[in-house]
Amino acid sequence: MRARSRTTLVAAVFALLIGLAWMPQATAGDSMPTAAGTFRNPLNTGPDPFLTHANGNYHLATTQGDAIRMWSSPSLATLFAADPVTVWTDTDPSRDQHIWAPEFYRFDGRWYLYYTADDGVDEHHRLYVLESEGDDPRGPYHFKGKLEPPNHVDDFAIDPGILQHGGRLYLAYSGLNEYQHNGLNIAPMSNPYTVSGDAVPLDGAGGCPEVREGPAFLYRNGHTWMTYSTCDTGKPDYQVWMMSLPDDADPLVPGNWTQHEGPRFARNDAAGVYGPGHHTFFQSPDGTEDWIIYHGKTTSVNTYTDRTTRAQRIGWHADGSPDLGTPLALGATQDLPSGDPGSGTYWINDDGRSSGAGTVTFDGSWNAGAGCATQCFWGDDHWTDQAGATATFSFTGTRIALLSVRDTGNGIAAISVDGGPEQRVDLHGPIRVGETLQYLSPRLPHGEHTLTVRVTGEHNPDSGAAFVSVDRAEVYTD
């Protein structure tokens, strides 16, 4: 018996209401969105994102653990299918593991990449900076140094970011202070790679006791707006809070910071978004729009897994403060940032609807329904455990990605492109999450192609059944 109900009227009605609440997509019978000017999340399967636009491309880095990797693409719509470039690995055993939260900034024609790493022990996390050889955020880089304020030499520290205020640079990070083990700290810098004074602790509010981490900055309307994440990142209540500083105030004086009460960006159960946080901000390519990039989950289970990178546009309140809005459902179709050239990327839903030249057909006995609600694209999917049943996507483009539910009762699928060799893909997971990347095809010559998902009827020993779920396909045309 599968672990979810597919047939109850309550579930179906709930899914319909949720779909109407969050879907900026067309509904059945309406005109479909113009693919060239839209995109859907996720942008990456990793957490702790940092993104900027430079040299005609978006550049994205997320936590990878064993290295620093970067994805680059001229359009936000194609970042998900971009091939990563490894920009840094380390052979020093004191800092070659648990490499987290890379951020990169350009100063005087070079890029400086800030990150945290340890020797395999979490409490040994420290802050480091790399310097690029030239003016490319993808490197190459060389190691520049360790970042530690004199009053926190060799203390636990994570999530470095750079505050630019009054013509000076400051290191902002999360680490030991008198308020939290993971508390907010700000230290002066004499240049992009040198801390020049003691760190000052900030007592940030947060609605929970655990952490204050991942500081990020917006500069507008006479203020620096510092947003940061609170609560344990594994919790569904991981969220974003905010403090602000007038342009003429010293950031090293804690009393100059104003605390803004309440979360600015938090879970949206109606859209199936949990734990949104560890974010940064970027501007559209033409500089006219502000955007947030963050990680979130599609499950309310307390887990550090399955955090994916998402982006959406933000606004500004009448009082001059940023309006971060409400997290959108993972697969919601959004307009691309202003000045983004687009790519023609489009989706194919499991019911055969598509925003481009694509469809899907099923052979064998498949179930279909809306019981998965917010964990599925358009609130529905197909599923079966019948060995030999197939789902075939027909599409026109260069690459296709399959996203669907990963579940405790899922089994192994065999996937092939254009009738070629099959690749076995295990769709099982220890917890249930939705719209997970299950398969990304190799790059193909532009043209008409097919992708076939075959149910093998097999599953790994930890799975309770052999179901295969079919939900959303993303097609890339460049």
XYZ file of C-alpha atoms in Angstrom:
478
model
C 0.000 0.000 0.000
C 1.441 3.378 -0.968
C 2.068 5.792 1.907
C -0.244 8.494 0.571
C -3.954 8.603 -0.173
C -4.871 9.326 -3.773
C -8.593 8.988 -3.717
C -10.068 10.983 -0.889
C -12.269 13.889 -1.782
C -10.649 15.991 0.922
C -7.213 15.608 -0.623
C -8.470 16.462 -4.080
C -10.320 19.564 -2.934
C -7.319 20.646 -0.879
C -5.018 20.247 -3.863
C -7.371 22.289 -6.055
C -7.568 25.118 -3.555
C -3.822 25.151 -3.072
C -3.248 25.142 -6.796
C -5.515 28.133 -7.281
C -3.802 29.919 -4.430
C -0.273 29.729 -5.728
C -0.309 29.058 -9.445
C 0.817 31.967 -11.591
C 0.659 29.514 -14.485
C -2.194 29.188 -16.905
C -4.994 26.859 -15.900
C -6.549 24.348 -18.246
C -8.118 26.107 -21.206
C -6.183 29.349 -20.725
C -3.370 30.513 -22.964
C 0.028 29.177 -21.881
C 2.825 31.539 -20.764
C 5.439 32.653 -23.244
C 8.285 30.254 -22.580
C 11.092 32.585 -23.680
C 10.291 35.067 -20.911
C 9.644 32.730 -17.982
C 11.385 30.301 -15.641
C 10.625 27.901 -12.821
C 12.511 26.983 -9.698
C 14.643 25.242 -8.588
C 17.781 26.844 -9.992
C 20.064 24.323 -8.295
C 19.843 21.243 -6.091
C 22.177 22.693 -3.440
C 21.564 25.004 -0.437
C 23.120 28.292 0.765
C 23.082 30.063 -2.612
C 24.946 33.148 -3.740
C 24.354 34.639 -7.189
C 25.469 37.677 -9.119
C 25.311 38.840 -12.747
C 28.630 39.720 -14.371
C 30.264 39.577 -17.798
C 26.964 38.681 -19.475
C 26.188 35.686 -17.243
C 24.552 34.786 -13.978
C 27.035 33.048 -11.702
C 25.735 30.836 -8.908
C 27.515 29.000 -6.103
C 25.891 26.742 -3.503
C 27.177 24.580 -0.674
C 28.757 21.436 -2.136
C 30.749 20.197 0.843
C 33.910 18.904 -0.815
C 34.666 21.813 -3.159
C 33.445 25.180 -4.438
C 31.569 24.859 -7.712
C 29.971 27.523 -9.856
C 27.186 27.393 -12.435
C 27.060 30.089 -15.110
C 24.432 30.895 -17.716
C 23.219 33.944 -19.695
C 19.637 33.254 -18.561
C 18.201 32.392 -15.166
C 16.022 29.853 -17.002
C 19.013 27.692 -17.962
C 21.038 27.732 -14.727
C 19.464 24.440 -13.639
C 20.878 22.705 -16.724
C 24.254 24.467 -16.706
C 27.353 22.342 -16.173
C 29.311 23.210 -13.012
C 32.874 24.464 -12.946
C 34.975 23.478 -9.940
C 36.679 26.702 -8.911
C 38.348 25.496 -5.707
C 39.446 22.372 -3.894
C 41.918 22.280 -1.027
C 44.634 19.877 0.062
C 45.203 21.461 3.469
C 43.612 18.976 5.921
C 42.633 21.773 8.297
C 40.185 23.248 5.769
C 39.365 20.678 3.073
C 35.999 19.425 4.389
C 32.488 20.749 5.003
C 33.068 23.656 2.630
C 29.974 25.821 3.010
C 28.253 28.998 1.878
C 30.607 30.517 -0.733
C 30.078 34.190 -1.629
C 32.048 36.184 -4.181
C 32.476 39.937 -4.715
C 34.421 42.071 -7.181
C 36.858 44.697 -5.864
C 39.388 46.572 -8.045
C 39.166 44.184 -10.983
C 39.523 40.978 -8.983
C 37.034 38.608 -7.402
C 37.243 37.601 -3.762
C 35.546 34.368 -2.783
C 34.619 33.959 0.887
C 33.669 30.619 2.434
C 33.820 28.460 5.536
C 35.481 25.063 5.918
C 36.779 22.659 8.556
C 38.869 19.529 9.122
C 35.847 17.247 9.449
C 34.745 18.577 12.845
C 31.905 21.124 12.692
C 33.201 23.119 15.674
C 36.422 23.710 13.715
C 34.692 25.728 10.993
C 36.663 28.883 10.177
C 36.448 31.645 7.555
C 38.676 31.895 4.485
C 39.070 34.023 1.357
C 40.380 33.341 -2.149
C 41.549 35.882 -4.736
C 41.037 35.530 -8.485
C 43.894 35.749 -10.960
C 41.824 37.942 -13.270
C 38.371 39.432 -13.776
C 36.348 36.234 -14.037
C 34.231 35.057 -11.082
C 34.910 31.469 -12.197
C 38.593 31.930 -11.460
C 41.216 30.646 -11.409
C 41.691 31.491 -7.723
C 44.544 31.283 -5.262
C 44.282 31.034 -1.498
C 44.571 34.465 0.094
C 44.104 33.927 3.801
C 42.188 33.127 6.933
C 39.727 35.706 8.257
C 39.567 36.068 12.034
C 39.042 39.128 14.235
C 41.644 39.567 17.019
C 39.001 38.906 19.692
C 37.884 35.658 18.046
C 41.138 33.983 17.061
C 40.505 30.359 16.173
C 36.838 30.496 17.196
C 33.939 28.789 15.425
C 32.681 30.922 12.515
C 30.513 30.348 9.407
C 28.626 32.223 6.662
C 30.967 35.088 5.745
C 29.518 38.029 3.840
C 30.741 41.525 3.027
C 29.049 44.694 4.284
C 29.928 47.768 2.204
C 29.144 50.907 4.168
C 30.450 54.471 4.024
C 33.205 53.557 1.593
C 34.566 50.822 3.873
C 34.378 47.037 3.987
C 33.248 44.960 6.946
C 33.212 41.215 7.490
C 29.786 40.016 8.608
C 29.437 36.436 9.751
C 27.824 33.999 12.155
C 29.863 32.709 15.062
C 30.532 32.747 18.755
C 29.371 35.783 20.681
C 27.696 36.557 23.977
C 24.214 36.002 22.538
C 24.406 32.764 20.517
C 26.852 30.088 19.466
C 25.820 31.072 15.932
C 25.352 34.797 16.460
C 25.789 37.849 14.245
C 29.207 39.532 14.251
C 30.662 42.452 12.293
C 34.386 43.268 12.046
C 36.258 46.025 10.158
C 38.453 45.199 7.157
C 41.381 47.184 5.776
C 41.076 45.481 2.380
C 39.052 42.583 0.913
C 41.261 39.952 2.562
C 42.330 41.469 5.907
C 40.332 41.853 9.113
C 41.659 44.935 10.889
C 39.856 44.982 14.235
C 37.730 43.215 16.783
C 34.323 41.827 15.910
C 31.259 43.486 17.403
C 28.336 41.217 18.369
C 24.754 42.061 17.405
C 21.826 40.727 19.400
C 19.484 39.895 16.546
C 15.915 38.837 17.255
C 14.618 35.729 15.550
C 11.582 34.070 17.035
C 13.604 31.033 18.121
C 16.767 30.533 20.170
C 19.067 28.581 17.880
C 20.916 30.661 15.311
C 21.371 34.019 13.641
C 23.248 33.317 10.420
C 23.775 34.121 6.759
C 23.729 37.957 6.916
C 22.858 39.613 3.580
C 22.613 43.273 2.634
C 20.510 45.677 0.594
C 21.399 49.354 0.192
C 18.631 51.841 -0.532
C 16.620 54.767 0.773
C 19.271 56.056 3.148
C 19.751 52.729 4.915
C 21.618 49.458 4.900
C 19.117 46.650 5.358
C 20.668 43.543 6.884
C 18.584 40.400 6.625
C 19.609 37.139 8.249
C 18.310 33.636 8.851
C 17.059 32.334 12.181
C 16.060 28.958 13.657
C 17.863 25.738 12.859
C 18.087 25.308 9.087
C 16.720 21.775 9.384
C 13.435 23.057 10.780
C 10.473 24.041 8.604
C 10.419 27.342 10.542
C 13.843 28.471 9.319
C 13.092 32.084 8.315
C 14.457 35.555 7.556
C 14.539 38.538 9.954
C 15.920 42.056 9.494
C 17.873 44.915 11.082
C 18.686 48.300 9.530
C 21.388 50.961 9.792
C 21.271 54.618 8.620
C 23.843 55.514 5.972
C 25.598 57.978 8.294
C 25.862 55.570 11.259
C 28.824 53.438 12.359
C 28.028 49.713 11.862
C 30.434 48.815 14.698
C 28.161 50.495 17.250
C 25.457 47.934 18.051
C 23.034 50.631 19.217
C 23.003 52.115 15.711
C 21.202 49.061 14.363
C 17.399 49.013 14.492
C 15.704 45.678 14.975
C 12.610 45.071 12.848
C 10.187 42.719 14.532
C 8.768 39.609 12.977
C 9.939 37.436 10.092
C 10.334 39.087 6.687
C 10.290 35.795 4.749
C 8.923 32.569 6.204
C 7.308 29.212 5.473
C 4.310 29.189 3.158
C 2.410 26.000 3.923
C -0.247 26.761 1.312
C 2.429 26.649 -1.396
C 4.380 23.759 0.107
C 7.434 25.881 0.966
C 9.252 25.202 4.237
C 12.427 26.564 5.794
C 13.087 29.432 3.340
C 16.333 31.161 4.230
C 20.085 31.423 3.824
C 19.606 33.955 1.087
C 21.330 36.760 -0.759
C 20.167 39.418 -3.184
C 20.958 40.226 -6.798
C 19.809 42.698 -9.420
C 18.316 42.007 -12.832
C 20.784 42.308 -15.731
C 19.561 45.838 -16.522
C 19.735 46.909 -12.870
C 16.048 47.823 -12.554
C 14.831 44.972 -10.318
C 15.873 43.456 -7.009
C 15.687 39.698 -6.472
C 16.164 37.275 -3.599
C 17.846 33.914 -4.002
C 17.410 31.424 -1.175
C 17.004 27.777 -0.314
C 13.812 26.049 0.757
C 12.239 22.601 1.080
C 9.013 20.896 -0.012
C 8.660 18.980 3.246
C 7.749 20.035 6.782
C 9.969 17.275 8.187
C 12.945 18.487 10.220
C 15.778 17.607 7.833
C 18.956 19.112 6.384
C 18.462 17.257 3.104
C 16.563 18.279 -0.024
C 17.155 22.024 0.317
C 17.042 23.527 -3.168
C 17.913 26.958 -4.535
C 15.065 29.230 -5.625
C 14.741 32.870 -6.742
C 11.965 35.432 -6.956
C 11.567 39.178 -7.349
C 11.211 41.428 -4.289
C 9.687 44.876 -3.854
C 9.898 47.898 -1.582
C 7.477 49.225 1.034
C 6.315 52.839 1.159
C 8.523 53.419 4.229
C 11.610 52.536 2.177
C 12.160 49.040 3.613
C 12.429 45.919 1.447
C 9.336 43.806 0.867
C 10.592 40.238 0.506
C 7.106 38.925 -0.151
C 6.010 35.320 0.329
C 7.867 32.260 -0.988
C 6.297 30.934 -4.171
C 5.597 27.271 -4.842
C 8.599 25.445 -6.202
C 7.336 25.041 -9.766
C 5.519 28.379 -10.078
C 6.120 30.023 -13.453
C 7.659 33.492 -13.070
C 8.735 36.221 -15.454
C 12.484 36.342 -15.972
C 14.437 39.298 -14.570
C 14.371 42.440 -16.691
C 17.113 42.312 -19.303
C 17.376 38.522 -19.177
C 17.545 37.278 -22.792
C 15.441 34.171 -22.089
C 16.023 30.774 -23.606
C 12.770 29.184 -24.722
C 12.799 26.748 -21.801
C 9.394 25.153 -21.285
C 7.589 22.619 -19.128
C 5.637 19.437 -19.784
C 3.127 18.344 -17.137
C 2.282 14.699 -16.518
C -1.265 15.251 -17.849
C 0.114 16.181 -21.289
C -0.165 19.954 -21.000
C 2.929 21.857 -22.062
C 4.070 25.449 -22.496
C 6.064 24.426 -25.589
C 6.463 21.710 -28.199
C 6.136 18.726 -25.899
C 3.798 16.065 -24.579
C 3.820 12.786 -22.636
C 2.090 9.466 -23.292
C 1.640 6.470 -20.994
C 1.652 2.757 -21.752
C 0.450 0.227 -19.196
C -1.581 0.720 -16.039
C -0.958 4.130 -14.440
C -2.789 5.936 -11.651
C -3.339 9.688 -11.829
C -4.629 12.211 -9.327
C -4.133 15.265 -7.183
C -3.389 13.613 -3.842
C 0.163 14.971 -3.820
C -1.154 18.574 -3.713
C 1.653 21.118 -3.249
C 4.404 18.541 -3.619
C 3.636 18.195 -7.333
C 3.669 20.521 -10.317
C 0.137 21.648 -11.093
C -0.890 19.624 -8.012
C -1.023 16.258 -9.791
C 1.105 13.356 -10.985
C 1.024 9.819 -12.405
C 2.325 6.774 -10.543
C 2.469 2.991 -10.852
C 4.391 -0.042 -9.655
C 3.482 -2.175 -12.683
C 6.669 -3.585 -14.135
C 7.030 -2.703 -17.811
C 4.736 0.344 -17.738
C 6.253 3.317 -19.547
C 5.898 7.086 -19.790
C 7.360 8.710 -22.896
C 8.063 12.424 -23.169
C 8.301 13.849 -26.682
C 10.061 17.201 -26.853
C 11.956 19.591 -29.085
C 15.162 20.956 -27.629
C 18.645 20.069 -26.449
C 18.152 18.742 -22.916
C 15.409 17.530 -20.584
C 15.167 17.311 -16.787
C 12.681 15.127 -14.904
C 11.349 16.308 -11.541
C 8.956 14.275 -9.414
C 8.165 13.017 -5.927
C 10.838 11.111 -4.071
C 9.089 8.860 -1.570
C 9.550 6.047 0.935
C 7.595 3.655 -1.306
C 9.294 4.496 -4.578
C 11.353 2.081 -6.614
C 13.777 2.011 -9.521
C 13.068 3.438 -12.974
C 14.944 2.737 -16.183
C 15.333 5.879 -18.296
C 16.416 6.095 -21.934
C 16.762 8.865 -24.514
C 15.767 8.319 -28.154
C 15.574 4.549 -27.587
C 19.191 4.324 -26.448
C 20.733 2.504 -23.475
C 18.768 2.626 -20.224
C 20.024 4.275 -17.056
C 18.672 2.950 -13.761
C 17.479 5.713 -11.407
C 16.413 5.056 -7.817
C 13.429 7.275 -6.897
C 13.331 6.178 -3.245
C 13.969 8.609 -0.393
C 13.901 8.311 3.422
C 11.358 11.144 3.593
C 8.789 12.311 1.071
C 9.717 15.415 -0.919
C 8.265 16.865 -4.094
C 9.570 18.126 -7.450
C 12.976 16.560 -6.892
C 15.436 16.340 -9.754
C 15.458 12.669 -10.698
C 17.238 12.782 -14.039
C 19.009 15.295 -16.289
C 19.717 14.126 -19.814
C 23.005 14.641 -21.610
C 23.149 17.516 -24.087
C 21.541 16.560 -27.387
C 21.562 18.004 -30.907
C 18.741 20.522 -31.170
C 15.685 18.794 -32.565
C 12.908 16.340 -31.755
C 13.669 13.723 -29.104
C 11.986 11.229 -26.790
C 12.680 10.268 -23.213
C 11.163 7.066 -21.852
C 10.681 6.158 -18.191
C 10.175 2.419 -17.662
C 8.969 0.920 -14.392
C 11.252 -1.962 -13.425
C 9.160 -3.274 -10.526
C 12.331 -3.312 -8.424
C 13.309 -1.325 -5.345
C 16.184 -1.059 -2.919
C 15.990 -2.857 0.462
C 15.059 0.345 2.319
C 12.004 1.049 0.172
C 8.581 -0.290 0.985
C 7.419 -0.603 -2.633
C 8.421 -0.093 -6.270
C 6.307 2.885 -7.339
C 7.560 5.280 -10.001
C 6.207 8.843 -10.069
C 5.987 10.992 -13.193
C 5.350 14.701 -12.699
C 7.191 17.596 -14.406
C 9.703 17.800 -17.235
C 11.746 20.902 -17.996
C 12.930 21.185 -21.586
C 15.921 23.316 -22.595
C 16.140 24.591 -26.149
C 19.519 26.348 -26.394
